[in-house]
Amino acid sequence: MAAEQSKQKVIFDHDGGVDDLLSLMLLLTMQHVELLAVTITPADCYLSDATVSTQKILAMFGQDHIPIAQGRLHGINAFPAEWKAQPKICNAFPDMLTQKFNSDSLSAKAADELIAELLMQHDKVSLLMTGPCSNLVAAIEYLPAILPAIEQLIWMGGAVDVPGNVAMHNHNKSAEWNAYWDPIASAKLFTYGIEIKLISLDATNCLPVNLSFLSDLAAQKGNHVSHLAGQFWATTINSIPSYEFTYFMWDVLATSVLALPSSAIKFEDVELNVLISEPNAGQTYRCQGSGQWAKVATWVDKQQVLDYVLEQFKRDF
């Protein structure tokens, strides 16, 4: 009982991309985590596909009692349609097609409502957010009394001292996509006084999903988790290599923060704000004296992260 009580309570809010689904798998391998709920933002996904993917992965791990809630909010700047289709591809793999799931796990509540409800019921909750922050911001705007229950927010978002990854005709490539999807919510997020650990492109740029890593993962294909993870990551191969775009372990690195020692990731206290208008909507920038302090990941022990992910995926469901 004491060991159970000491588990780290986590609400996972994701937006359904391949990296988000892999993050869910990684999170479910963490024995020290009590996953309270999974909420989904309809950003880098088609919501119905991402919901089914989430339900099936939870069922694979024997965790299909965990509630799921869908976001009903839509950002200002839509993700490219070809990116949003990736959960549909993942759902076509044989292991996914044949996996039964608990349809009753889908809550009738919207994602922001479920987040607010759970934060009123629990304290010292870690929020892991690998998509835009709209659901959390809506929950706080609806019920500010939940703020004290948030022990920390780990957010994969932003680009502070490096270029962003938004390449649109009306943008200057200063923003990262999760912050850009809903720049107004992103700006609000930095006004609540939450302890934010920002896993921005400054840190994730050192972790490309390349063939060397995929080969190491393939060597573990006898383990069911490694096998499925390798299939998921293989759907990104059309962007590896590319003169315009490379797939990185954005969300997987953010998820790893819940388990890795301090020697693996270094953070810098930075005062940040977010711009909301073209041509740099969603840009997270240093603003001394007029922003909110956040812990920005600035250095990563790449090999330690890769070794951790490979070890966690070396298992069966």
Short mmCIF file of C-alpha atoms in Angstrom, two decimals:
data_model
loop_
_atom_site.label_atom_id
_atom_site.label_comp_id
_atom_site.label_asym_id
_atom_site.label_seq_id
_atom_site.Cartn_x
_atom_site.Cartn_y
_atom_site.Cartn_z
CA MET A 1 0.00 0.00 0.00
CA ALA A 2 2.82 2.42 0.85
CA ALA A 3 4.47 1.81 -2.51
CA GLU A 4 1.17 2.50 -4.29
CA GLN A 5 0.69 5.75 -2.38
CA SER A 6 4.16 6.94 -3.39
CA LYS A 7 3.46 6.71 -7.10
CA GLN A 8 3.63 9.87 -9.16
CA LYS A 9 0.15 10.94 -10.25
CA VAL A 10 0.08 11.95 -13.92
CA ILE A 11 -2.52 13.29 -16.35
CA PHE A 12 -1.34 12.84 -19.94
CA ASP A 13 -2.66 15.28 -22.54
CA HIS A 14 -1.55 14.46 -26.09
CA ASP A 15 -2.54 15.27 -29.66
CA GLY A 16 -2.48 11.87 -31.30
CA GLY A 17 0.64 11.92 -33.47
CA VAL A 18 3.03 8.99 -33.78
CA ASP A 19 5.33 10.50 -31.16
CA ASP A 20 2.37 10.96 -28.80
CA LEU A 21 1.36 7.30 -29.14
CA LEU A 22 4.94 6.21 -28.49
CA SER A 23 4.97 8.48 -25.44
CA LEU A 24 1.85 6.75 -24.14
CA MET A 25 3.59 3.40 -24.53
CA LEU A 26 6.66 4.70 -22.72
CA LEU A 27 4.55 6.18 -19.93
CA LEU A 28 2.79 2.86 -19.42
CA THR A 29 6.14 1.12 -18.83
CA MET A 30 6.91 3.41 -15.86
CA GLN A 31 6.21 1.49 -12.68
CA HIS A 32 6.43 4.63 -10.52
CA VAL A 33 3.59 6.41 -12.38
CA GLU A 34 -0.13 6.32 -11.59
CA LEU A 35 -1.83 7.46 -14.79
CA LEU A 36 -5.06 9.21 -13.81
CA ALA A 37 -6.38 9.93 -17.31
CA VAL A 38 -5.47 10.49 -20.93
CA THR A 39 -6.91 13.49 -22.75
CA ILE A 40 -6.60 14.16 -26.46
CA THR A 41 -6.33 17.46 -28.31
CA PRO A 42 -7.56 17.37 -31.93
CA ALA A 43 -4.39 19.01 -33.25
CA ASP A 44 -1.82 16.72 -34.91
CA CYS A 45 -4.43 14.02 -35.51
CA TYR A 46 -7.92 13.20 -36.61
CA LEU A 47 -9.60 12.81 -33.26
CA SER A 48 -11.46 9.55 -33.87
CA ASP A 49 -8.30 7.77 -35.06
CA ALA A 50 -6.21 9.07 -32.16
CA THR A 51 -8.90 8.01 -29.70
CA VAL A 52 -8.98 4.43 -31.02
CA SER A 53 -5.16 4.28 -30.98
CA THR A 54 -5.16 5.43 -27.36
CA GLN A 55 -7.84 2.95 -26.34
CA LYS A 56 -6.02 0.04 -27.98
CA ILE A 57 -2.62 0.90 -26.48
CA LEU A 58 -4.15 1.14 -23.00
CA ALA A 59 -5.80 -2.25 -23.56
CA MET A 60 -2.51 -3.81 -24.69
CA PHE A 61 -0.95 -2.79 -21.39
CA GLY A 62 -3.94 -3.98 -19.36
CA GLN A 63 -4.79 -0.40 -18.41
CA ASP A 64 -8.07 0.06 -20.25
CA HIS A 65 -9.80 1.19 -17.05
CA ILE A 66 -8.01 4.54 -17.35
CA PRO A 67 -10.47 7.21 -18.52
CA ILE A 68 -9.99 8.98 -21.85
CA ALA A 69 -11.52 12.33 -22.79
CA GLN A 70 -11.59 14.10 -26.15
CA GLY A 71 -10.80 17.76 -26.57
CA ARG A 72 -13.47 19.88 -28.19
CA LEU A 73 -11.33 22.95 -28.75
CA HIS A 74 -9.71 23.84 -32.05
CA GLY A 75 -6.64 25.96 -32.56
CA ILE A 76 -6.14 28.89 -34.89
CA ASN A 77 -3.49 27.25 -37.07
CA ALA A 78 -4.20 23.72 -38.31
CA PHE A 79 -1.55 21.02 -38.59
CA PRO A 80 -0.92 19.66 -42.13
CA ALA A 81 -3.45 17.00 -43.10
CA GLU A 82 -0.79 14.44 -44.00
CA TRP A 83 0.60 14.62 -40.45
CA LYS A 84 -2.87 14.28 -38.94
CA ALA A 85 -3.44 11.03 -40.85
CA GLN A 86 -0.59 9.16 -39.14
CA PRO A 87 -2.74 7.61 -36.35
CA LYS A 88 -4.90 6.08 -39.09
CA ILE A 89 -1.79 4.38 -40.50
CA CYS A 90 -0.83 3.13 -37.03
CA ASN A 91 -4.30 1.68 -36.57
CA ALA A 92 -3.82 -0.42 -39.72
CA PHE A 93 -0.99 -2.52 -38.27
CA PRO A 94 -2.05 -6.14 -37.58
CA ASP A 95 -1.46 -5.89 -33.83
CA MET A 96 -3.63 -2.79 -33.69
CA LEU A 97 -6.36 -4.12 -35.99
CA THR A 98 -6.84 -7.24 -33.89
CA GLN A 99 -6.62 -5.51 -30.50
CA LYS A 100 -9.92 -5.32 -28.60
CA PHE A 101 -10.50 -2.31 -26.36
CA ASN A 102 -12.86 -0.98 -23.73
CA SER A 103 -15.17 1.54 -25.38
CA ASP A 104 -16.58 2.45 -21.95
CA SER A 105 -13.27 4.14 -21.07
CA LEU A 106 -14.24 7.13 -23.23
CA SER A 107 -15.68 9.79 -20.97
CA ALA A 108 -18.71 11.85 -21.90
CA LYS A 109 -16.88 14.85 -20.49
CA ALA A 110 -14.72 17.10 -22.64
CA ALA A 111 -10.97 16.91 -22.02
CA ASP A 112 -10.79 20.22 -20.16
CA GLU A 113 -13.73 19.20 -17.93
CA LEU A 114 -12.08 15.90 -16.99
CA ILE A 115 -8.76 17.63 -16.27
CA ALA A 116 -10.50 20.10 -13.97
CA GLU A 117 -12.46 17.35 -12.21
CA LEU A 118 -9.38 15.23 -11.54
CA LEU A 119 -7.35 18.18 -10.28
CA MET A 120 -10.12 18.96 -7.80
CA GLN A 121 -9.94 15.35 -6.55
CA HIS A 122 -6.15 14.99 -6.32
CA ASP A 123 -3.13 17.01 -5.31
CA LYS A 124 0.51 16.95 -6.41
CA VAL A 125 -0.41 15.96 -9.96
CA SER A 126 2.10 16.14 -12.79
CA LEU A 127 0.67 17.23 -16.13
CA LEU A 128 2.48 15.74 -19.13
CA MET A 129 1.50 17.62 -22.27
CA THR A 130 2.84 16.61 -25.68
CA GLY A 131 0.44 18.63 -27.80
CA PRO A 132 -0.94 22.16 -27.65
CA CYS A 133 -1.93 23.49 -24.24
CA SER A 134 -5.55 24.39 -25.07
CA ASN A 135 -7.22 21.74 -22.88
CA LEU A 136 -5.24 22.69 -19.78
CA VAL A 137 -5.71 26.42 -20.32
CA ALA A 138 -9.46 25.93 -20.76
CA ALA A 139 -9.58 23.88 -17.54
CA ILE A 140 -7.78 26.62 -15.61
CA GLU A 141 -9.94 29.38 -17.09
CA TYR A 142 -13.04 27.39 -16.14
CA LEU A 143 -11.86 26.55 -12.63
CA PRO A 144 -8.82 28.50 -11.35
CA ALA A 145 -9.05 26.67 -8.03
CA ILE A 146 -7.29 23.68 -9.64
CA LEU A 147 -3.95 25.50 -9.89
CA PRO A 148 -2.58 24.44 -6.46
CA ALA A 149 -3.05 20.77 -7.40
CA ILE A 150 -0.59 21.04 -10.30
CA GLU A 151 2.81 19.99 -8.97
CA GLN A 152 4.50 20.48 -12.33
CA LEU A 153 3.73 20.79 -16.01
CA ILE A 154 6.04 19.06 -18.47
CA TRP A 155 5.28 20.52 -21.88
CA MET A 156 6.82 19.62 -25.21
CA GLY A 157 6.51 23.03 -26.79
CA GLY A 158 8.34 26.11 -27.94
CA ALA A 159 11.67 27.07 -29.44
CA VAL A 160 13.58 29.57 -27.32
CA ASP A 161 17.12 30.02 -28.66
CA VAL A 162 16.79 27.93 -31.84
CA PRO A 163 14.63 28.30 -34.96
CA GLY A 164 11.10 26.90 -34.87
CA ASN A 165 9.68 24.17 -37.10
CA VAL A 166 6.67 26.05 -38.50
CA ALA A 167 7.18 26.64 -42.23
CA MET A 168 4.08 28.46 -43.45
CA HIS A 169 3.63 31.26 -45.95
CA ASN A 170 2.62 33.72 -43.21
CA HIS A 171 5.23 32.74 -40.64
CA ASN A 172 8.92 33.50 -40.12
CA LYS A 173 9.82 30.04 -38.73
CA SER A 174 10.32 31.30 -35.19
CA ALA A 175 7.71 29.05 -33.53
CA GLU A 176 7.27 25.39 -32.68
CA TRP A 177 4.03 23.73 -33.83
CA ASN A 178 2.42 22.99 -30.44
CA ALA A 179 2.76 26.63 -29.42
CA TYR A 180 1.70 27.84 -32.89
CA TRP A 181 -1.52 25.76 -33.11
CA ASP A 182 -3.13 27.92 -30.41
CA PRO A 183 -0.82 30.87 -29.70
CA ILE A 184 -3.40 32.63 -27.54
CA ALA A 185 -3.65 29.66 -25.18
CA SER A 186 0.15 29.33 -25.27
CA ALA A 187 0.51 32.94 -24.12
CA LYS A 188 -2.05 32.44 -21.34
CA LEU A 189 -0.19 29.37 -20.08
CA PHE A 190 2.72 31.57 -19.02
CA THR A 191 0.56 33.74 -16.76
CA TYR A 192 -0.62 31.20 -14.17
CA GLY A 193 2.51 30.72 -12.07
CA ILE A 194 2.66 26.97 -12.78
CA GLU A 195 6.03 25.23 -12.46
CA ILE A 196 6.72 24.57 -16.13
CA LYS A 197 9.44 22.28 -17.45
CA LEU A 198 9.63 23.22 -21.10
CA ILE A 199 10.99 20.55 -23.43
CA SER A 200 11.50 22.81 -26.42
CA LEU A 201 13.24 22.29 -29.74
CA ASP A 202 16.39 23.56 -27.99
CA ALA A 203 16.61 20.12 -26.35
CA THR A 204 14.84 17.80 -28.78
CA ASN A 205 16.98 18.77 -31.79
CA CYS A 206 19.70 16.39 -30.58
CA LEU A 207 17.40 13.36 -30.80
CA PRO A 208 16.54 12.62 -34.44
CA VAL A 209 14.77 9.35 -35.18
CA ASN A 210 17.43 7.92 -37.50
CA LEU A 211 18.16 4.50 -38.94
CA SER A 212 20.86 3.85 -36.37
CA PHE A 213 18.35 4.12 -33.52
CA LEU A 214 15.71 2.19 -35.45
CA SER A 215 18.24 -0.60 -36.03
CA ASP A 216 18.92 -0.83 -32.31
CA LEU A 217 15.18 -0.99 -31.69
CA ALA A 218 14.75 -3.63 -34.41
CA ALA A 219 17.30 -5.83 -32.64
CA GLN A 220 14.72 -6.05 -29.82
CA LYS A 221 11.82 -6.99 -32.11
CA GLY A 222 11.30 -10.22 -30.17
CA ASN A 223 9.78 -8.03 -27.46
CA HIS A 224 6.24 -6.98 -28.34
CA VAL A 225 6.61 -3.36 -27.20
CA SER A 226 9.80 -2.84 -29.23
CA HIS A 227 8.18 -4.49 -32.25
CA LEU A 228 5.15 -2.18 -32.22
CA ALA A 229 7.25 0.89 -31.42
CA GLY A 230 9.47 0.12 -34.40
CA GLN A 231 6.42 -0.10 -36.65
CA PHE A 232 5.10 3.22 -35.38
CA TRP A 233 8.42 5.00 -35.90
CA ALA A 234 8.74 3.44 -39.36
CA THR A 235 5.72 5.49 -40.48
CA THR A 236 7.91 8.59 -40.13
CA ILE A 237 10.64 7.30 -42.43
CA ASN A 238 9.46 9.34 -45.40
CA SER A 239 10.84 12.38 -43.60
CA ILE A 240 14.23 10.79 -42.79
CA PRO A 241 16.38 12.26 -44.20
CA SER A 242 14.89 15.38 -45.74
CA TYR A 243 16.35 18.74 -46.61
CA GLU A 244 13.30 20.36 -45.02
CA PHE A 245 12.20 18.18 -42.14
CA THR A 246 13.47 15.52 -39.75
CA TYR A 247 11.41 13.58 -37.23
CA PHE A 248 12.71 13.95 -33.69
CA MET A 249 11.86 12.38 -30.33
CA TRP A 250 9.96 15.47 -29.27
CA ASP A 251 7.29 13.89 -27.08
CA VAL A 252 9.32 10.85 -26.08
CA LEU A 253 11.96 13.11 -24.54
CA ALA A 254 9.29 15.07 -22.65
CA THR A 255 7.84 11.83 -21.31
CA SER A 256 11.28 10.61 -20.26
CA VAL A 257 11.60 13.62 -17.93
CA LEU A 258 9.26 11.81 -15.55
CA ALA A 259 11.85 9.08 -15.03
CA LEU A 260 15.35 10.19 -16.02
CA PRO A 261 17.86 11.39 -13.40
CA SER A 262 18.95 15.02 -13.33
CA SER A 263 22.24 14.03 -14.97
CA ALA A 264 20.39 13.30 -18.22
CA ILE A 265 18.69 16.67 -18.79
CA LYS A 266 19.85 20.12 -17.74
CA PHE A 267 17.37 22.96 -17.26
CA GLU A 268 17.88 26.72 -17.24
CA ASP A 269 15.53 29.13 -15.48
CA VAL A 270 14.29 31.47 -18.21
CA GLU A 271 11.69 34.23 -18.15
CA LEU A 272 9.42 33.58 -21.12
CA ASN A 273 6.49 34.99 -23.01
CA VAL A 274 4.66 34.01 -26.21
CA LEU A 275 3.76 36.17 -29.21
CA ILE A 276 0.29 35.73 -30.70
CA SER A 277 0.35 37.56 -34.04
CA GLU A 278 1.83 36.99 -37.51
CA PRO A 279 4.55 36.58 -38.64
CA ASN A 280 5.81 35.01 -35.38
CA ALA A 281 2.64 33.69 -33.73
CA GLY A 282 3.53 31.12 -31.11
CA GLN A 283 7.13 32.25 -30.71
CA THR A 284 8.40 31.56 -27.18
CA TYR A 285 10.94 34.23 -26.37
CA ARG A 286 13.06 35.49 -23.50
CA CYS A 287 11.56 38.61 -21.95
CA GLN A 288 13.30 39.76 -18.80
CA GLY A 289 10.93 41.43 -16.38
CA SER A 290 7.65 40.82 -18.23
CA GLY A 291 7.18 37.06 -18.52
CA GLN A 292 6.97 33.96 -16.35
CA TRP A 293 9.91 31.93 -15.16
CA ALA A 294 10.09 28.45 -16.63
CA LYS A 295 12.66 25.68 -16.55
CA VAL A 296 13.80 25.26 -20.16
CA ALA A 297 15.68 22.09 -21.13
CA THR A 298 18.92 23.25 -22.70
CA TRP A 299 21.12 20.13 -22.72
CA VAL A 300 20.42 16.42 -23.04
CA ASP A 301 22.63 13.39 -22.57
CA LYS A 302 21.53 11.84 -25.86
CA GLN A 303 22.91 8.36 -25.22
CA GLN A 304 21.38 8.16 -21.76
CA VAL A 305 17.95 8.98 -23.19
CA LEU A 306 18.27 6.47 -26.04
CA ASP A 307 19.45 3.76 -23.68
CA TYR A 308 16.53 4.44 -21.36
CA VAL A 309 13.94 4.26 -24.14
CA LEU A 310 15.41 1.05 -25.53
CA GLU A 311 15.48 -0.56 -22.08
CA GLN A 312 11.88 0.44 -21.29
CA PHE A 313 10.65 -0.95 -24.60
CA LYS A 314 12.48 -4.25 -24.03
CA ARG A 315 9.37 -5.97 -22.70
CA ASP A 316 6.10 -7.64 -23.62
CA PHE A 317 2.68 -6.21 -23.01
#
